[in-house]
CSV table of C-alpha atoms and ligand atoms in Angstrom, one decimal:
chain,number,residue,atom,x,y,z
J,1,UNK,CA,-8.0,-45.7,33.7
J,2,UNK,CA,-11.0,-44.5,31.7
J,3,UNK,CA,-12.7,-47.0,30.7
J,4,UNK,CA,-13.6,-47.4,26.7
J,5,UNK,CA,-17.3,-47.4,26.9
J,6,UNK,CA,-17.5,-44.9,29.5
J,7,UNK,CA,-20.8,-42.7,29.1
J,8,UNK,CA,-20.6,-39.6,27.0
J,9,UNK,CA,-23.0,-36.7,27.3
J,10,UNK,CA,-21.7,-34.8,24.3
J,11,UNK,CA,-25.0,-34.0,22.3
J,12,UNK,CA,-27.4,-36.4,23.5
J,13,UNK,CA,-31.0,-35.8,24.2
J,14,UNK,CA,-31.5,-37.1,27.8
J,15,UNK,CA,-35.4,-38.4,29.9
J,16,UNK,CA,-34.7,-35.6,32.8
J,17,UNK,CA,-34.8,-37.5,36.5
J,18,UNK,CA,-38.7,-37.1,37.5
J,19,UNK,CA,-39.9,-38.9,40.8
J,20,UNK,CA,-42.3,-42.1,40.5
J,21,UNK,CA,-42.3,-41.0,36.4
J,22,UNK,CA,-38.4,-42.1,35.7
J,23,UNK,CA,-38.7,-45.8,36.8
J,24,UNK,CA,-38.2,-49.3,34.3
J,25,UNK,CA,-41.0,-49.2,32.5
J,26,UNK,CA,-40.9,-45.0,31.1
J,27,UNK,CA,-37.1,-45.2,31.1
J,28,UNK,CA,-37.2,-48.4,28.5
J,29,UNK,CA,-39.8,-46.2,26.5
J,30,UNK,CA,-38.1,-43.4,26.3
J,31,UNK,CA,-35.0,-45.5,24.6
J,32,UNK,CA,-37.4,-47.2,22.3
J,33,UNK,CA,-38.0,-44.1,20.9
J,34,UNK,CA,-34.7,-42.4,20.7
J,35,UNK,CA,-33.5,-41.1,24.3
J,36,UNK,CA,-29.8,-41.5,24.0
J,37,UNK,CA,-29.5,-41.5,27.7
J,38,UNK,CA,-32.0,-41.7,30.8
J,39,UNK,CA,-32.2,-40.8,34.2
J,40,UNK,CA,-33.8,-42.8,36.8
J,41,UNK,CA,-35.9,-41.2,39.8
J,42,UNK,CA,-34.9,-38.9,42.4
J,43,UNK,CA,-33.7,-41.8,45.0
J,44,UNK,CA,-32.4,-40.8,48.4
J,45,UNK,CA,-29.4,-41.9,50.0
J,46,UNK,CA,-30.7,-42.7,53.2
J,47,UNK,CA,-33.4,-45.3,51.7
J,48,UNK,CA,-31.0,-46.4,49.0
J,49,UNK,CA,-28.2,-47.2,52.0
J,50,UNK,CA,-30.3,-49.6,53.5
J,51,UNK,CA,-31.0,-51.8,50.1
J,52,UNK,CA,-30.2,-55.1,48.7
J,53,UNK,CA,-29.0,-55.7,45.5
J,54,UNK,CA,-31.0,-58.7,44.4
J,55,UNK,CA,-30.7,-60.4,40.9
J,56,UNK,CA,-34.2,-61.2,39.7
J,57,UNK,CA,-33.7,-64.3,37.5
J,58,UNK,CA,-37.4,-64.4,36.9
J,59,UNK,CA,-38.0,-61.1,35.6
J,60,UNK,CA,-34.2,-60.9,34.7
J,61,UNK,CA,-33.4,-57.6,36.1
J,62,UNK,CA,-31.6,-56.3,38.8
J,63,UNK,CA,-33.2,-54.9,41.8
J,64,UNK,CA,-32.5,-53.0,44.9
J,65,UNK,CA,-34.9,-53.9,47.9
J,66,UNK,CA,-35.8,-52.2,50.9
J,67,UNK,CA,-35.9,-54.0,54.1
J,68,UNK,CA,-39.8,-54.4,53.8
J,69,UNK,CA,-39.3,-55.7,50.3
J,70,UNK,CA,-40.3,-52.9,48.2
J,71,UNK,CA,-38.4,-52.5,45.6
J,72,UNK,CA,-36.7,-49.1,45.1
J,73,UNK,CA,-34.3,-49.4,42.1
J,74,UNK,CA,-34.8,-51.9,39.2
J,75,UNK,CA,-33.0,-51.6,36.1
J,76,UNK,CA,-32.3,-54.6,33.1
J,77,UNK,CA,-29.9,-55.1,30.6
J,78,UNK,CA,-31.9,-53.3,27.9
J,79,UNK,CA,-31.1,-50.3,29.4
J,80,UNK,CA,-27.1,-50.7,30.5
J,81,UNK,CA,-25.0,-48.4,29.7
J,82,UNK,CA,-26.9,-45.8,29.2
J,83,UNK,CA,-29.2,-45.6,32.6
J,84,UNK,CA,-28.4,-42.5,34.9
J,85,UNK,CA,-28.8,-43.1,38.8
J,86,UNK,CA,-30.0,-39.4,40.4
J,87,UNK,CA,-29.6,-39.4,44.0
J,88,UNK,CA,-31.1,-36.7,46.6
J,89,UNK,CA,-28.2,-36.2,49.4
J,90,UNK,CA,-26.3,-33.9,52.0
J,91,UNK,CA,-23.7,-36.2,52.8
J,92,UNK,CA,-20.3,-37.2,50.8
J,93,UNK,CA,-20.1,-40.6,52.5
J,94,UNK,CA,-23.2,-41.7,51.9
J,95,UNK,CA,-23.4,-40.5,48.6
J,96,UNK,CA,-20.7,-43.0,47.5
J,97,UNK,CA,-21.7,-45.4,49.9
J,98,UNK,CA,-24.5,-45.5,47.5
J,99,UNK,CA,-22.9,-44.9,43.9
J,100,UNK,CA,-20.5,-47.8,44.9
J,101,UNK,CA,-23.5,-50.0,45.9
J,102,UNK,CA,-24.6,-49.2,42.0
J,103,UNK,CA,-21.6,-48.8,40.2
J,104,UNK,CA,-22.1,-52.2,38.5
J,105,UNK,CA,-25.5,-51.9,37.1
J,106,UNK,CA,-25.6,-47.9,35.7
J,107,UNK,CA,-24.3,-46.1,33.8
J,108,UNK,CA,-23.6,-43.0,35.8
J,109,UNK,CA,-24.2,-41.4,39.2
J,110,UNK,CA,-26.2,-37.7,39.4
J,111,UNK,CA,-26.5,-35.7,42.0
J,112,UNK,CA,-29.9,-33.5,42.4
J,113,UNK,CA,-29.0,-30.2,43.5
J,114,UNK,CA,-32.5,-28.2,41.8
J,115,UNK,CA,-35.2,-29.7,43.8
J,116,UNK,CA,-37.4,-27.0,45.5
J,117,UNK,CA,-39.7,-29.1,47.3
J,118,UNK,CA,-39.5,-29.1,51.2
J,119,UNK,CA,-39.0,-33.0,51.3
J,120,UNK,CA,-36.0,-32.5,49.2
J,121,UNK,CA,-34.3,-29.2,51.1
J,122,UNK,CA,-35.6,-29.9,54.5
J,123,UNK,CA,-32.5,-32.4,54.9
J,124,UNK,CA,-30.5,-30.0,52.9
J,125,UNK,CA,-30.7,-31.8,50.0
J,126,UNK,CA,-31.5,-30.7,46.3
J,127,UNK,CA,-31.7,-27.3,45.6
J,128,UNK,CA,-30.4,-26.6,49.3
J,129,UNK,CA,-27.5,-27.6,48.3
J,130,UNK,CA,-27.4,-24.7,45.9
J,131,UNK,CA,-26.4,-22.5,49.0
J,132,UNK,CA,-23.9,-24.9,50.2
J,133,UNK,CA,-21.0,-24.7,47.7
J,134,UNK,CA,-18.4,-26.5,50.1
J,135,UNK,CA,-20.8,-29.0,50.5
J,136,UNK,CA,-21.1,-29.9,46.7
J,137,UNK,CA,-17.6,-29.6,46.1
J,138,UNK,CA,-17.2,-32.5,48.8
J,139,UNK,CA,-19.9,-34.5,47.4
J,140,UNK,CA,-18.7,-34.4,44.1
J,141,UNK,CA,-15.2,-35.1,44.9
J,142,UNK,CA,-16.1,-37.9,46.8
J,143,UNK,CA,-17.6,-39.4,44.0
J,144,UNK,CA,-16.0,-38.4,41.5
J,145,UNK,CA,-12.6,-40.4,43.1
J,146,UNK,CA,-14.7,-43.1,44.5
J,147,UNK,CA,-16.6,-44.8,41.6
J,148,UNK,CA,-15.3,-45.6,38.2
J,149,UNK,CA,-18.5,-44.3,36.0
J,150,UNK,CA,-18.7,-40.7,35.3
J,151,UNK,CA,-20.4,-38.4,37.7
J,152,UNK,CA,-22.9,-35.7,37.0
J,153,UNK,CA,-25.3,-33.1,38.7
J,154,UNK,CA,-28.4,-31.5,38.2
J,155,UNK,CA,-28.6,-28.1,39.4
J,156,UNK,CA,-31.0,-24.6,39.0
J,157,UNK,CA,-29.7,-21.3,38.5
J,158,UNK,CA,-28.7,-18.8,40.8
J,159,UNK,CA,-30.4,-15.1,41.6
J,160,UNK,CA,-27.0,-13.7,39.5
J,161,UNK,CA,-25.6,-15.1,36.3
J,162,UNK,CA,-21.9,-14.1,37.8
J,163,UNK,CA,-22.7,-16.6,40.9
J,164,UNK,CA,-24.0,-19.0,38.5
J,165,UNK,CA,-20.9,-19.0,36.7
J,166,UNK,CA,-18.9,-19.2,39.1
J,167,UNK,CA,-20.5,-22.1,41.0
J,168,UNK,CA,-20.7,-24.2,37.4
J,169,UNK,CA,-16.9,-23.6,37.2
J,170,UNK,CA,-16.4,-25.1,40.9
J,171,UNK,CA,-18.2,-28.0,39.9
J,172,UNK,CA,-16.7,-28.2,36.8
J,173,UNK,CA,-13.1,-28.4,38.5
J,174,UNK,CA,-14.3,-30.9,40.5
J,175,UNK,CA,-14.1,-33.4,37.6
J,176,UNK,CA,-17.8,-34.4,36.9
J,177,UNK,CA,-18.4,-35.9,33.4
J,178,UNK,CA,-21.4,-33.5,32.6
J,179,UNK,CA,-23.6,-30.8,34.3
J,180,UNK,CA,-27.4,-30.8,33.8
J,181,UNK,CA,-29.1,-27.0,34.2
J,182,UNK,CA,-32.4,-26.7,34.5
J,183,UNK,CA,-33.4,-23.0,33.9
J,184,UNK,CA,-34.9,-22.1,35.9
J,185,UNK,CA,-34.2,-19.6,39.8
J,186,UNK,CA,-35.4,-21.9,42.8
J,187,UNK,CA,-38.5,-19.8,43.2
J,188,UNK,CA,-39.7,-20.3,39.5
J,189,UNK,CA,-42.3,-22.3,38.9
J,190,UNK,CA,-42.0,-25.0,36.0
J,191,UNK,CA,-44.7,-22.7,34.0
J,192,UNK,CA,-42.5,-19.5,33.8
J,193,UNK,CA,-40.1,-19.2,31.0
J,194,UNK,CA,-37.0,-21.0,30.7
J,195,UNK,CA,-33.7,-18.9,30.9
J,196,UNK,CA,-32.1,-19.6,27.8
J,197,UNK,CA,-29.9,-16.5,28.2
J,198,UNK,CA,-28.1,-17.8,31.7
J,199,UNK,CA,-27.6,-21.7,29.9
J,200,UNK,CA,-26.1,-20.3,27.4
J,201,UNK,CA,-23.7,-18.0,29.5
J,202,UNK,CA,-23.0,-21.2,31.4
J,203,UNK,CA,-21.8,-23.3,28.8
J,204,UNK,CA,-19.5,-20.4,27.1
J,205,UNK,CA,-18.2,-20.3,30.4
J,206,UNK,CA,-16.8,-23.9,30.7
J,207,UNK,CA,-15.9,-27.1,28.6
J,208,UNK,CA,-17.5,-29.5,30.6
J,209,UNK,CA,-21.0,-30.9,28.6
J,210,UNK,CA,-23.5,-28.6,29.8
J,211,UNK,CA,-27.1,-30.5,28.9
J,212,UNK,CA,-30.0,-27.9,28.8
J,213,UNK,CA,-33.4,-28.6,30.6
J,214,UNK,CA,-36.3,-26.8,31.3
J,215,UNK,CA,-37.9,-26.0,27.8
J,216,UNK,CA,-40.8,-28.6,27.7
J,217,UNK,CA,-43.6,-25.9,28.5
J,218,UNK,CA,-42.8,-23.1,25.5
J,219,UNK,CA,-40.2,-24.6,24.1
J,220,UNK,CA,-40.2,-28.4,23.0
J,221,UNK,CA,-43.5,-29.8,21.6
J,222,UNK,CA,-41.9,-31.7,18.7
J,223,UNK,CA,-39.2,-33.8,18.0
J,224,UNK,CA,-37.4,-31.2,16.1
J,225,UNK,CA,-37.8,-28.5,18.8
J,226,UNK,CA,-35.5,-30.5,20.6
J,227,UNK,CA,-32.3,-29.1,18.5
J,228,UNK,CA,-33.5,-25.7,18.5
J,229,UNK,CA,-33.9,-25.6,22.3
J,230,UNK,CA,-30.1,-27.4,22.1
J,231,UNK,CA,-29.0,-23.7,20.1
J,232,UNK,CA,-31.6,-21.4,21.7
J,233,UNK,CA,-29.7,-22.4,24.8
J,234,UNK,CA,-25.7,-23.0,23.2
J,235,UNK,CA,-25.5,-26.6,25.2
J,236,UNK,CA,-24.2,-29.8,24.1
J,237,UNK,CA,-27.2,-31.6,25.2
J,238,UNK,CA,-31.0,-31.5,26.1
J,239,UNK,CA,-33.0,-33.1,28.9
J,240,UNK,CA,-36.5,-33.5,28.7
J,241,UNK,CA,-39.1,-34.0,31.7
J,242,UNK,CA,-42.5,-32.8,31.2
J,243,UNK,CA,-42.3,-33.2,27.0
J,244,UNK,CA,-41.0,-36.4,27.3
J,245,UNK,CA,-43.4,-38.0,30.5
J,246,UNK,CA,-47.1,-36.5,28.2
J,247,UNK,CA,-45.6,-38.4,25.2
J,248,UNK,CA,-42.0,-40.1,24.8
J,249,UNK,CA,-42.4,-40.1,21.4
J,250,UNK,CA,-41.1,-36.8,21.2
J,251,UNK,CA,-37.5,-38.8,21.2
J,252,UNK,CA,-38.4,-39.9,18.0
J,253,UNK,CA,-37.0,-38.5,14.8
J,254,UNK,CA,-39.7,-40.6,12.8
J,255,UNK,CA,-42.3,-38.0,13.9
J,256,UNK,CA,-44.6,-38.3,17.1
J,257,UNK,CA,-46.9,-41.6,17.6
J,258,UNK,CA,-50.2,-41.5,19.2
J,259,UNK,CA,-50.7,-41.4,22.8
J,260,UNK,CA,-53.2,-43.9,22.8
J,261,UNK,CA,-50.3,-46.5,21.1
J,262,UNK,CA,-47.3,-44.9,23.7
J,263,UNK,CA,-49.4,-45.6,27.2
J,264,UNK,CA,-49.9,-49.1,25.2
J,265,UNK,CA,-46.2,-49.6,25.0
J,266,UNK,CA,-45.3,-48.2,28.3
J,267,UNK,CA,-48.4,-50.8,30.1
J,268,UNK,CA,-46.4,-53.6,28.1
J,269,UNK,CA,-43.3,-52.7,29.6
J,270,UNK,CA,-44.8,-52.3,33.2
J,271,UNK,CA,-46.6,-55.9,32.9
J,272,UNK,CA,-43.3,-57.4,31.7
J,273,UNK,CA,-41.3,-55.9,34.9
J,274,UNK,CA,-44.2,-56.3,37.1
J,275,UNK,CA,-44.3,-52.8,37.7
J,276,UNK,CA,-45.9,-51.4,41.3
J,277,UNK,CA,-49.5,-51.1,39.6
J,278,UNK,CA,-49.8,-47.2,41.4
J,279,UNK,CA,-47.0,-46.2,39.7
J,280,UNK,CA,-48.3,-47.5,36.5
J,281,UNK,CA,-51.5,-45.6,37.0
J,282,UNK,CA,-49.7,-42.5,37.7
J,283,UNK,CA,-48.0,-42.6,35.3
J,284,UNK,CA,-50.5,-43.4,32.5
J,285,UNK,CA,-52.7,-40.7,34.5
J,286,UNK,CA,-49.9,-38.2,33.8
J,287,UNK,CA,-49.8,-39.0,30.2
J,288,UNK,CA,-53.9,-38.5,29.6
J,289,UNK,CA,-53.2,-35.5,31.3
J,290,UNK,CA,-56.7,-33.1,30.8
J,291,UNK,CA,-58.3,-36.9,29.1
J,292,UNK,CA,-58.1,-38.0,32.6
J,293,UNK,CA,-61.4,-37.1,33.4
J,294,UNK,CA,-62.4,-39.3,29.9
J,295,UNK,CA,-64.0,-43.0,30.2
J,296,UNK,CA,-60.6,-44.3,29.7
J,297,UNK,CA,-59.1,-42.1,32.3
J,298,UNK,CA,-61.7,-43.3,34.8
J,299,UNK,CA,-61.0,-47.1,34.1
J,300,UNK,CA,-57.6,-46.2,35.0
J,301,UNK,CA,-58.2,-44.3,37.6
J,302,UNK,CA,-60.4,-47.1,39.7
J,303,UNK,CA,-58.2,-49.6,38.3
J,304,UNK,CA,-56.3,-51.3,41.8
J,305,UNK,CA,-53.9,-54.1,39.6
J,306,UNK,CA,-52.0,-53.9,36.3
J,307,UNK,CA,-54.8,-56.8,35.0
J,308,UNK,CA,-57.9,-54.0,35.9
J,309,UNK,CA,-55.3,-51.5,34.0
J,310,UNK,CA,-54.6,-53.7,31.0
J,311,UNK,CA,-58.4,-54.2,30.6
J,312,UNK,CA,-58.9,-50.5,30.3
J,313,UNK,CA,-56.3,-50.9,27.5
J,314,UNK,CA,-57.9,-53.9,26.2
J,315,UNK,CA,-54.5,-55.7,26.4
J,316,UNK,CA,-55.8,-59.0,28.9
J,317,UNK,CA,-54.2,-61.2,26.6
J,318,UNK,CA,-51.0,-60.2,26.8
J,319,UNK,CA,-51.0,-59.6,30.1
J,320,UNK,CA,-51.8,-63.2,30.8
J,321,UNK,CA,-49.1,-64.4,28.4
J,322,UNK,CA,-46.9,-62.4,30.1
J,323,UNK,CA,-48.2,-63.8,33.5
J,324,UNK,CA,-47.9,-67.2,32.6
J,325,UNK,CA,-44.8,-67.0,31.0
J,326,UNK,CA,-43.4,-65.4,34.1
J,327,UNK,CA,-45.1,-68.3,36.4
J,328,UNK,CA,-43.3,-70.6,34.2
J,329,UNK,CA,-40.0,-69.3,34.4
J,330,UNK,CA,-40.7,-69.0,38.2
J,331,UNK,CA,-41.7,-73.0,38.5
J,332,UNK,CA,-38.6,-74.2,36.5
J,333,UNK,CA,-36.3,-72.2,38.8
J,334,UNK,CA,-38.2,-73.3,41.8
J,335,UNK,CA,-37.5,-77.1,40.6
J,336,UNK,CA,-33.5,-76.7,39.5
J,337,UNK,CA,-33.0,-75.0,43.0
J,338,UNK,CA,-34.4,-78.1,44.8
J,339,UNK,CA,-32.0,-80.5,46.1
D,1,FNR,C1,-39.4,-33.4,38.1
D,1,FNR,N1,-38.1,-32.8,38.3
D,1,FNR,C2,-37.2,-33.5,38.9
D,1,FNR,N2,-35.9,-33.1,38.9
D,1,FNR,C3,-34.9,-33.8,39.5
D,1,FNR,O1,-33.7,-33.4,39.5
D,1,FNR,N3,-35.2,-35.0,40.1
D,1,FNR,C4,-36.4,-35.5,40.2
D,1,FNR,O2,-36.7,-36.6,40.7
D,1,FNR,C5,-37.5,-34.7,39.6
D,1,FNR,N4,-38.8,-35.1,39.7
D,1,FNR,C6,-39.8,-34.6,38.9
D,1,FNR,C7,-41.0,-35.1,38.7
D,1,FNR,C8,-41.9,-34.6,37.8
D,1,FNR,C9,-43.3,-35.3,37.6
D,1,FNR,C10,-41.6,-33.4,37.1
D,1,FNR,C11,-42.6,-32.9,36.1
D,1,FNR,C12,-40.4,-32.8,37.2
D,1,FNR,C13,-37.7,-31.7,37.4
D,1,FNR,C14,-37.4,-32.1,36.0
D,1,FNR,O3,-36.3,-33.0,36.0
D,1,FNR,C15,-37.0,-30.8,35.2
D,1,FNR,O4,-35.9,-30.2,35.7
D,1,FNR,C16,-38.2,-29.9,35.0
D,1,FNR,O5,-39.4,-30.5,34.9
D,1,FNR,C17,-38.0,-28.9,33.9
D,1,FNR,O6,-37.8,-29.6,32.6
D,1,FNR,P1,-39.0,-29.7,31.6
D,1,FNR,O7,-40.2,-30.3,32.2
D,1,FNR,O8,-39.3,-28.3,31.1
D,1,FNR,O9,-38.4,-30.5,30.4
């Protein structure tokens, strides 16, 4: 049975899966300022198989830990329900092996099948799969009967518009909840033009929600650029990467906020779940983008620990409040687990 509050992905605007940019702290951002629904990271099933699911009562969050204790997932309760897990995988049963591991704690499963990059296809993942239609039909299948949340996938366009068709109708039939289509033929680079033309011919083509992506370069700058890209293309939905990773205020109907006050509130959000300080860094470095090279940029870039960042930021006090609130939570824990 469907269940009530199941995920819809009928015109929403969507953060788009992007690798070491799509964790916590930028997904809880992207909410605060009007993503309906956000994808996490690129996370591959082989590294994902081999996690724990951990319930952080100090940081309350959940987390999924690798044998050497890095943590690969982490998600909280401010962002269930509407949290999208992306995987990167060639293999049915381990792709529900890991949607099931999950299930409880997102949203919705996605499976990337557009990623060009070699670390991606080399194990026949991502865009590979593109050529490998029996392959996503199984994948697909598998989930889509195995786990209980809706199922969705990512893909690129193909050389023709008549293959592209007909592959979107395959995966239609195979009962996913939505299909994400970035733009874009494998080859392209994300600075060439965004086939509008082909998304559009996609989503006449089926009922399923298709959710438009690829427009951030020429397309989407501002907030209401976002609807126009939504017709331009004829989809239900949008998904933004780049737009949305220089300045997640674009979500925002009120009208964009400085960057200076966004890569404030994203650093709060990274101190609060003790965020891998590199990823913090690369992510505020993606943000200044060509300020990078400023005096701010280069106190984040030499920073080595979210307290060097927050300095750069001139945010020590709250990163010490945070700190000790943390340690205190920490020490009362510690004393009700003792005997
Ligand atoms: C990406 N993209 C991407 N796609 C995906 O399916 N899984 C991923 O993990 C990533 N990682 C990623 C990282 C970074 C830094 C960027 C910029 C992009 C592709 C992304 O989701 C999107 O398809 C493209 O960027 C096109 O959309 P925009 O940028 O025009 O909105």
């Amino acid at each position: 049975m469907m269940a009530a509050n199941r995920l819809s992905f009928k015109n929403i605007t969507a953060l788009a899966p992007m690798v070491r940019v799509g964790t916590l702290p930028m997904r809880l951002l992207a909410l605060d300022y009007g993503a309906d629904v956000v994808y996490c990271e690129e996370l591959i099933d082989i590294k994902m198989a081999q996690c724990q699911r951990v319930e952080n009562e100090v940081l309350e969050t959940i987390d999924f830990v690798a044998p050497d204790d890095r943590v690969i997932f982490r998600t909280c309760e401010k962002e269930k329900g509407r949290v999208v897990f992306q995987m990167g995988t060639a293999d049915p049963n381990r792709a529900l092996m890991v949607a099931r591991l999950v299930e409880k704690d997102v949203a919705a499963v996605d499976v990337n099948m557009g990623c060009p990059k070699e670390y991606s296809t080399k194990g026949g993942m991502g865009a590979a799969l593109l050529s490998d239609p029996d392959k996503i039909e199984a994948i697909l299948k598998k989930l889509v009967t195995g786990v209980s949340i809706p199922v969705t996938c990512k893909i690129r366009i193909l050389p023709s518009l008549k293959e592209t068709v007909s592959l979107v109708q395959m995966i239609e039939k195979t009962g996913v909840a939505a299909i994400a289509v970035h733009g874009r033929f494998k080859e392209e680079r994300p600075r060439h033009p965004v086939h509008c033309d082909y998304i559009q011919a996609i989503a006449q083509a089926v009922s399923v929600p298709i959710i438009a992506n690829g427009g951030s370069l020429d397309l989407v700058k501002t907030n209401s650029d976002i609807e126009n890209f939504r017709r331009a293309a004829g989809a239900s939905s949008v998904m933004l990467a780049r737009a949305a990773m220089w300045n997640a205020s674009v979500f925002s109907s009120n009208g964009p906020v400085l960057l200076e006050q966004v890569m404030e509130e994203y650093l709060k959000y990274a101190i609060r779940y003790d965020n891998h300080a590199f990823n913090t860094k690369y992510c505020l470095c993606q943000m200044l983008r060509d300020k990078v090279e400023s005096p701010l940029g280069k106190q984040v870039q030499a920073a080595q620990t979210n307290a060097d960042i927050s300095e750069a930021y001139g945010l020590q006090e709250f990163y010490q409040q945070t700190r000790d609130r943390l340690q205190a939570r920490r020490d009362t824990m510690q004393k009700s687990s003792q005997p």
